[in-house]
């Protein structure tokens, strides 16, 4: 007797789809890009039939990276890639006709160009190749002295701490990057109590370091997380695995985090599932950037108390291999402020 061929399930194929609505004037030039695990035509119909809108399906593609790994992604991953490429959305163009829930999935781009970018995204895991050439630089005398002194101290005291008590406009960001290369640090963690300074770290990375120097810039800090050459830690790990498989030189990691985000992570006593990598990586260089403007001893006390509370938790498995570089206020803030008022910089313990 022939056994019945009964199928109780079917494979789920995650899909990215794109459609336009030619009959809606304020949609002109825009395309909707979404994700579904059901039939694409049915999903588009669900979104448009109740409003009586006629949709035109432009393209579809499997939400699977094109490297044989079988790894899938969601529409918001591709959306982030589009934003990194400066593709505008309704909120960017002041189009108030889109409802808040719709704005994040509509992009001002042609169907052909969006399909081309989707194919690029699948092939490169959403990691942009850097187009701008990095700018050669020469450190000023005081910057070069700070880097040299720090390098010498680290080599003699691998478990020690070092202070850069630098005056405004010293150029500590570029100097830190130079130090990073001088000591051949491959895993660099930068923690700041002021996320607003993220732009300077990102700008100097793009201008002076970049992918050419074999470093990738990882961050989830608001204001830079969607910038062209900022990637997530997951994307960095994917690229690392791909390079290892192809026997290509791995890229170094620059991970920029805010103290506020760090304190909110579960690994450090918070309640959010984020920044898990911070406590797992064997960091070569840990930079505490306490940049500030003006004098605010209360905020300084709060920031330093938080730093003292959280830093011992950063990597309990091997704390002796860490050394800290504190800039600007540092721990002896009273002395620092006095020195700052005299326009001096102090480099050392």
Tab-separated table of C-alpha atoms in Angstrom:
chain	number	residue	atom	x	y	z
A	1	UNK	CA	0.000	0.000	0.000
A	2	UNK	CA	1.425	3.351	-0.988
A	3	UNK	CA	2.100	5.643	1.924
A	4	UNK	CA	0.419	9.046	1.767
A	5	UNK	CA	2.748	11.956	1.075
A	6	UNK	CA	1.597	14.412	3.716
A	7	UNK	CA	3.478	17.672	4.150
A	8	UNK	CA	2.762	19.343	7.455
A	9	UNK	CA	5.030	22.334	6.925
A	10	UNK	CA	6.744	24.286	4.227
A	11	UNK	CA	10.087	26.101	4.286
A	12	UNK	CA	10.019	29.775	5.146
A	13	UNK	CA	11.746	31.945	2.562
A	14	UNK	CA	12.465	35.446	3.909
A	15	UNK	CA	12.010	38.028	1.190
A	16	UNK	CA	12.729	41.703	0.668
A	17	UNK	CA	10.215	43.369	-1.648
A	18	UNK	CA	9.796	46.814	-3.145
A	19	UNK	CA	6.797	48.525	-4.659
A	20	UNK	CA	5.612	51.927	-5.825
A	21	UNK	CA	2.148	53.478	-5.901
A	22	UNK	CA	1.906	55.450	-9.185
A	23	UNK	CA	-1.562	56.779	-8.381
A	24	UNK	CA	-0.492	58.579	-5.195
A	25	UNK	CA	1.066	61.949	-6.043
A	26	UNK	CA	2.972	62.454	-2.780
A	27	UNK	CA	4.610	59.042	-3.334
A	28	UNK	CA	6.204	60.245	-6.572
A	29	UNK	CA	9.897	59.352	-6.562
A	30	UNK	CA	9.540	57.107	-3.492
A	31	UNK	CA	9.670	53.337	-3.200
A	32	UNK	CA	8.483	51.165	-0.305
A	33	UNK	CA	10.924	48.475	0.832
A	34	UNK	CA	9.741	45.807	3.251
A	35	UNK	CA	10.308	42.281	4.551
A	36	UNK	CA	8.031	39.263	4.637
A	37	UNK	CA	8.078	35.512	5.176
A	38	UNK	CA	4.818	34.988	3.310
A	39	UNK	CA	3.809	35.398	-0.329
A	40	UNK	CA	5.043	38.809	-1.478
A	41	UNK	CA	1.968	39.641	-3.561
A	42	UNK	CA	-0.309	38.811	-0.651
A	43	UNK	CA	1.785	40.925	1.716
A	44	UNK	CA	1.626	43.931	-0.635
A	45	UNK	CA	-2.127	43.453	-1.029
A	46	UNK	CA	-2.563	43.449	2.755
A	47	UNK	CA	-0.817	46.817	2.972
A	48	UNK	CA	-2.635	48.580	0.163
A	49	UNK	CA	-6.114	47.148	-0.510
A	50	UNK	CA	-7.901	48.725	2.480
A	51	UNK	CA	-6.822	52.197	1.340
A	52	UNK	CA	-7.825	51.490	-2.245
A	53	UNK	CA	-4.264	52.056	-3.442
A	54	UNK	CA	-2.952	50.269	-6.500
A	55	UNK	CA	0.584	49.068	-5.933
A	56	UNK	CA	3.153	48.217	-8.578
A	57	UNK	CA	5.631	45.563	-7.499
A	58	UNK	CA	9.089	46.643	-8.632
A	59	UNK	CA	11.382	43.870	-7.457
A	60	UNK	CA	11.869	41.094	-4.905
A	61	UNK	CA	14.918	39.317	-3.543
A	62	UNK	CA	15.765	36.700	-0.968
A	63	UNK	CA	16.818	38.185	2.381
A	64	UNK	CA	19.917	35.985	2.485
A	65	UNK	CA	23.507	37.154	2.129
A	66	UNK	CA	25.103	36.029	-1.105
A	67	UNK	CA	28.173	34.317	0.357
A	68	UNK	CA	26.975	30.764	0.899
A	69	UNK	CA	26.609	31.230	4.659
A	70	UNK	CA	22.816	31.030	4.582
A	71	UNK	CA	22.665	33.981	6.963
A	72	UNK	CA	19.494	36.050	6.700
A	73	UNK	CA	18.745	39.711	7.362
A	74	UNK	CA	15.702	41.973	7.833
A	75	UNK	CA	14.479	45.019	5.976
A	76	UNK	CA	15.768	47.378	8.673
A	77	UNK	CA	19.303	46.113	7.986
A	78	UNK	CA	18.963	47.100	4.337
A	79	UNK	CA	17.258	50.363	5.344
A	80	UNK	CA	20.322	51.271	7.422
A	81	UNK	CA	22.529	50.562	4.402
A	82	UNK	CA	20.426	52.884	2.254
A	83	UNK	CA	20.671	55.648	4.849
A	84	UNK	CA	24.433	55.163	5.017
A	85	UNK	CA	24.443	55.821	1.287
A	86	UNK	CA	22.599	59.099	1.886
A	87	UNK	CA	19.322	57.898	0.346
A	88	UNK	CA	16.651	60.289	1.604
A	89	UNK	CA	13.358	59.433	3.277
A	90	UNK	CA	10.109	61.415	3.707
A	91	UNK	CA	11.282	63.000	6.960
A	92	UNK	CA	14.494	64.166	5.269
A	93	UNK	CA	12.567	65.912	2.520
A	94	UNK	CA	9.922	67.421	4.782
A	95	UNK	CA	7.132	65.285	3.289
A	96	UNK	CA	4.451	65.474	5.989
A	97	UNK	CA	1.923	63.384	4.059
A	98	UNK	CA	3.484	60.108	5.164
A	99	UNK	CA	2.221	58.766	8.474
A	100	UNK	CA	4.897	58.235	11.178
A	101	UNK	CA	4.633	54.447	10.893
A	102	UNK	CA	5.217	54.592	7.118
A	103	UNK	CA	8.133	56.995	6.968
A	104	UNK	CA	10.875	54.529	7.867
A	105	UNK	CA	10.154	52.148	4.981
A	106	UNK	CA	9.890	54.629	2.096
A	107	UNK	CA	12.990	55.873	0.252
A	108	UNK	CA	13.495	58.507	-2.412
A	109	UNK	CA	15.254	56.363	-5.009
A	110	UNK	CA	14.429	54.753	-8.333
A	111	UNK	CA	13.440	51.079	-8.487
A	112	UNK	CA	16.493	50.292	-10.637
A	113	UNK	CA	18.957	51.970	-8.284
A	114	UNK	CA	17.381	50.428	-5.179
A	115	UNK	CA	17.579	46.960	-6.737
A	116	UNK	CA	21.230	47.527	-7.619
A	117	UNK	CA	21.997	48.614	-4.054
A	118	UNK	CA	20.146	45.585	-2.711
A	119	UNK	CA	22.396	43.305	-4.755
A	120	UNK	CA	25.469	45.140	-3.467
A	121	UNK	CA	24.182	44.806	0.105
A	122	UNK	CA	23.744	41.039	-0.268
A	123	UNK	CA	27.277	40.673	-1.604
A	124	UNK	CA	29.179	42.899	0.832
A	125	UNK	CA	27.157	42.301	4.019
A	126	UNK	CA	26.215	45.973	4.042
A	127	UNK	CA	29.778	47.138	4.599
A	128	UNK	CA	30.641	50.105	2.400
A	129	UNK	CA	33.985	50.331	0.706
A	130	UNK	CA	35.634	53.595	1.655
A	131	UNK	CA	35.752	55.876	-1.375
A	132	UNK	CA	37.615	58.793	0.173
A	133	UNK	CA	41.400	58.509	0.306
A	134	UNK	CA	42.855	59.098	3.754
A	135	UNK	CA	44.883	62.273	4.314
A	136	UNK	CA	48.567	61.941	5.276
A	137	UNK	CA	49.301	63.724	8.543
A	138	UNK	CA	52.227	64.784	10.694
A	139	UNK	CA	51.750	65.160	14.429
A	140	UNK	CA	52.734	68.400	16.067
A	141	UNK	CA	55.691	68.277	18.439
A	142	UNK	CA	53.573	68.053	21.610
A	143	UNK	CA	51.338	65.361	20.077
A	144	UNK	CA	54.304	63.266	18.971
A	145	UNK	CA	55.826	63.623	22.459
A	146	UNK	CA	52.595	62.388	24.072
A	147	UNK	CA	52.412	59.373	21.789
A	148	UNK	CA	56.076	58.490	22.310
A	149	UNK	CA	55.849	58.831	26.106
A	150	UNK	CA	52.723	56.694	26.254
A	151	UNK	CA	54.172	53.988	24.027
A	152	UNK	CA	57.338	53.835	26.145
A	153	UNK	CA	55.341	53.683	29.375
A	154	UNK	CA	53.063	50.917	28.093
A	155	UNK	CA	55.985	48.775	27.021
A	156	UNK	CA	57.513	49.086	30.484
A	157	UNK	CA	54.212	48.886	32.436
A	158	UNK	CA	51.707	46.656	30.592
A	159	UNK	CA	49.244	46.863	33.499
A	160	UNK	CA	49.617	50.576	34.198
A	161	UNK	CA	47.474	53.664	33.631
A	162	UNK	CA	48.464	56.763	31.728
A	163	UNK	CA	47.040	60.279	31.731
A	164	UNK	CA	46.740	62.791	28.932
A	165	UNK	CA	45.638	65.972	30.677
A	166	UNK	CA	45.367	67.902	27.431
A	167	UNK	CA	44.315	71.479	26.848
A	168	UNK	CA	41.550	72.264	24.318
A	169	UNK	CA	42.572	71.857	20.658
A	170	UNK	CA	45.432	69.557	21.627
A	171	UNK	CA	44.285	67.058	19.010
A	172	UNK	CA	43.919	64.057	21.286
A	173	UNK	CA	41.662	62.148	18.848
A	174	UNK	CA	44.225	62.026	16.055
A	175	UNK	CA	46.997	61.434	18.605
A	176	UNK	CA	45.145	58.430	20.033
A	177	UNK	CA	44.687	57.004	16.544
A	178	UNK	CA	48.395	57.470	15.886
A	179	UNK	CA	49.239	55.735	19.164
A	180	UNK	CA	46.874	52.915	18.230
A	181	UNK	CA	48.860	52.298	15.052
A	182	UNK	CA	52.242	52.764	16.738
A	183	UNK	CA	51.538	50.023	19.298
A	184	UNK	CA	49.784	47.861	16.659
A	185	UNK	CA	46.583	47.650	18.707
A	186	UNK	CA	43.990	45.485	16.965
A	187	UNK	CA	41.145	45.820	19.494
A	188	UNK	CA	40.518	49.389	20.614
A	189	UNK	CA	37.679	50.426	22.939
A	190	UNK	CA	36.848	54.130	23.266
A	191	UNK	CA	34.462	55.140	26.074
A	192	UNK	CA	33.165	58.686	26.490
A	193	UNK	CA	30.824	60.385	28.938
A	194	UNK	CA	29.770	62.804	26.169
A	195	UNK	CA	28.271	61.112	23.090
A	196	UNK	CA	28.238	64.516	21.368
A	197	UNK	CA	31.976	64.227	20.702
A	198	UNK	CA	31.387	61.093	18.625
A	199	UNK	CA	31.502	63.190	15.466
A	200	UNK	CA	35.111	64.195	16.029
A	201	UNK	CA	36.188	60.578	16.560
A	202	UNK	CA	34.290	59.513	13.436
A	203	UNK	CA	35.516	62.433	11.303
A	204	UNK	CA	39.167	61.859	12.180
A	205	UNK	CA	38.726	58.145	11.513
A	206	UNK	CA	37.401	58.803	8.000
A	207	UNK	CA	39.940	61.538	7.265
A	208	UNK	CA	43.135	60.063	8.712
A	209	UNK	CA	42.613	56.334	9.413
A	210	UNK	CA	39.831	54.713	7.393
A	211	UNK	CA	39.585	51.224	5.957
A	212	UNK	CA	42.925	51.753	4.188
A	213	UNK	CA	44.611	51.367	7.572
A	214	UNK	CA	42.808	48.058	8.144
A	215	UNK	CA	40.541	49.293	10.938
A	216	UNK	CA	36.751	49.239	11.062
A	217	UNK	CA	34.714	51.691	13.124
A	218	UNK	CA	31.927	50.094	15.218
A	219	UNK	CA	29.343	52.100	17.137
A	220	UNK	CA	25.663	52.275	18.089
A	221	UNK	CA	25.919	55.835	19.419
A	222	UNK	CA	23.136	58.116	18.184
A	223	UNK	CA	24.357	60.683	15.711
A	224	UNK	CA	26.955	58.479	14.033
A	225	UNK	CA	25.490	54.963	13.939
A	226	UNK	CA	24.017	55.569	10.466
A	227	UNK	CA	27.075	57.330	9.044
A	228	UNK	CA	28.603	55.739	5.926
A	229	UNK	CA	31.568	53.933	7.493
A	230	UNK	CA	30.094	53.009	10.870
A	231	UNK	CA	29.040	49.376	11.199
A	232	UNK	CA	27.494	47.170	13.862
A	233	UNK	CA	29.556	44.685	15.835
A	234	UNK	CA	27.632	41.837	14.174
A	235	UNK	CA	28.673	43.158	10.755
A	236	UNK	CA	32.263	43.352	11.946
A	237	UNK	CA	32.149	39.719	13.110
A	238	UNK	CA	30.642	38.635	9.781
A	239	UNK	CA	33.429	40.378	7.908
A	240	UNK	CA	36.020	38.845	10.239
A	241	UNK	CA	34.638	35.342	9.599
A	242	UNK	CA	34.583	35.933	5.850
A	243	UNK	CA	38.191	37.137	5.842
A	244	UNK	CA	39.293	34.179	7.939
A	245	UNK	CA	37.593	31.803	5.511
A	246	UNK	CA	39.334	33.474	2.556
A	247	UNK	CA	42.641	33.673	4.460
A	248	UNK	CA	42.660	37.474	4.155
A	249	UNK	CA	44.261	39.778	6.725
A	250	UNK	CA	41.669	40.602	9.430
A	251	UNK	CA	40.605	44.183	10.060
A	252	UNK	CA	41.299	45.895	13.364
A	253	UNK	CA	38.376	46.992	15.547
A	254	UNK	CA	37.672	50.492	16.866
A	255	UNK	CA	34.587	50.247	19.105
A	256	UNK	CA	33.183	53.622	20.195
A	257	UNK	CA	30.634	53.530	23.049
A	258	UNK	CA	29.058	56.027	25.417
A	259	UNK	CA	29.226	55.570	29.171
A	260	UNK	CA	25.441	55.920	29.310
A	261	UNK	CA	24.946	53.035	26.890
A	262	UNK	CA	27.505	50.965	28.747
A	263	UNK	CA	25.702	51.423	32.063
A	264	UNK	CA	22.400	50.432	30.423
A	265	UNK	CA	23.747	47.100	29.165
A	266	UNK	CA	22.851	43.925	31.061
A	267	UNK	CA	26.489	42.885	31.208
A	268	UNK	CA	27.170	45.963	33.348
A	269	UNK	CA	24.113	46.003	35.589
A	270	UNK	CA	21.601	47.526	33.157
A	271	UNK	CA	18.494	46.038	31.601
A	272	UNK	CA	19.154	46.101	27.860
A	273	UNK	CA	20.611	43.395	25.635
A	274	UNK	CA	23.407	45.344	23.996
A	275	UNK	CA	27.180	45.754	23.944
A	276	UNK	CA	27.706	42.127	24.942
A	277	UNK	CA	31.037	42.163	23.114
A	278	UNK	CA	32.566	44.682	25.534
A	279	UNK	CA	33.052	42.142	28.310
A	280	UNK	CA	34.227	39.357	25.994
A	281	UNK	CA	36.988	40.953	23.942
A	282	UNK	CA	40.619	41.037	25.001
A	283	UNK	CA	41.173	44.754	24.356
A	284	UNK	CA	44.616	45.985	23.356
A	285	UNK	CA	43.819	49.611	24.116
A	286	UNK	CA	41.126	51.122	26.335
A	287	UNK	CA	40.623	54.884	25.977
A	288	UNK	CA	38.500	56.847	28.443
A	289	UNK	CA	37.751	60.189	26.814
A	290	UNK	CA	36.310	62.617	29.354
A	291	UNK	CA	36.152	65.587	27.028
A	292	UNK	CA	34.484	68.642	28.480
A	293	UNK	CA	33.867	72.309	27.894
A	294	UNK	CA	33.935	74.705	30.819
A	295	UNK	CA	33.997	73.810	34.496
A	296	UNK	CA	31.270	71.680	36.052
A	297	UNK	CA	32.599	69.826	39.090
A	298	UNK	CA	29.234	68.205	39.859
A	299	UNK	CA	29.010	66.567	36.452
A	300	UNK	CA	32.666	65.629	36.742
A	301	UNK	CA	32.087	63.912	40.093
A	302	UNK	CA	29.113	62.007	38.688
A	303	UNK	CA	31.019	60.902	35.606
A	304	UNK	CA	34.070	59.817	37.564
A	305	UNK	CA	31.983	57.921	40.114
A	306	UNK	CA	30.318	56.067	37.260
A	307	UNK	CA	33.662	55.306	35.649
A	308	UNK	CA	35.129	53.965	38.869
A	309	UNK	CA	32.041	51.795	39.370
A	310	UNK	CA	31.942	50.337	35.904
A	311	UNK	CA	35.524	50.026	34.696
A	312	UNK	CA	36.474	47.109	36.971
A	313	UNK	CA	33.633	45.161	35.321
A	314	UNK	CA	34.745	45.694	31.753
A	315	UNK	CA	36.759	42.523	31.471
A	316	UNK	CA	37.017	40.646	34.774
A	317	UNK	CA	38.713	37.677	33.145
A	318	UNK	CA	41.942	39.542	32.465
A	319	UNK	CA	41.992	43.035	34.041
A	320	UNK	CA	45.754	43.048	34.371
A	321	UNK	CA	46.112	43.313	30.605
A	322	UNK	CA	44.225	46.574	30.469
A	323	UNK	CA	45.701	50.016	30.727
A	324	UNK	CA	43.752	53.247	30.657
A	325	UNK	CA	44.274	56.558	28.948
A	326	UNK	CA	42.207	59.374	30.422
A	327	UNK	CA	41.981	62.705	28.619
A	328	UNK	CA	40.971	66.212	29.702
A	329	UNK	CA	39.419	66.180	33.200
A	330	UNK	CA	40.857	62.842	34.348
A	331	UNK	CA	40.678	61.851	38.012
A	332	UNK	CA	42.483	64.744	39.644
A	333	UNK	CA	40.051	67.228	38.202
A	334	UNK	CA	40.855	70.092	40.608
A	335	UNK	CA	44.501	70.080	39.591
A	336	UNK	CA	43.429	69.564	36.015
A	337	UNK	CA	41.162	72.595	36.004
A	338	UNK	CA	43.910	74.746	37.487
A	339	UNK	CA	46.317	73.608	34.837
A	340	UNK	CA	43.709	74.053	32.131
A	341	UNK	CA	43.158	77.670	33.172
A	342	UNK	CA	46.874	78.253	32.630
A	343	UNK	CA	46.585	76.735	29.150
A	344	UNK	CA	49.003	73.910	29.928
A	345	UNK	CA	48.951	70.214	29.098
A	346	UNK	CA	50.354	67.470	31.292
A	347	UNK	CA	51.281	64.067	29.917
A	348	UNK	CA	52.172	61.250	32.289
A	349	UNK	CA	51.072	59.499	35.472
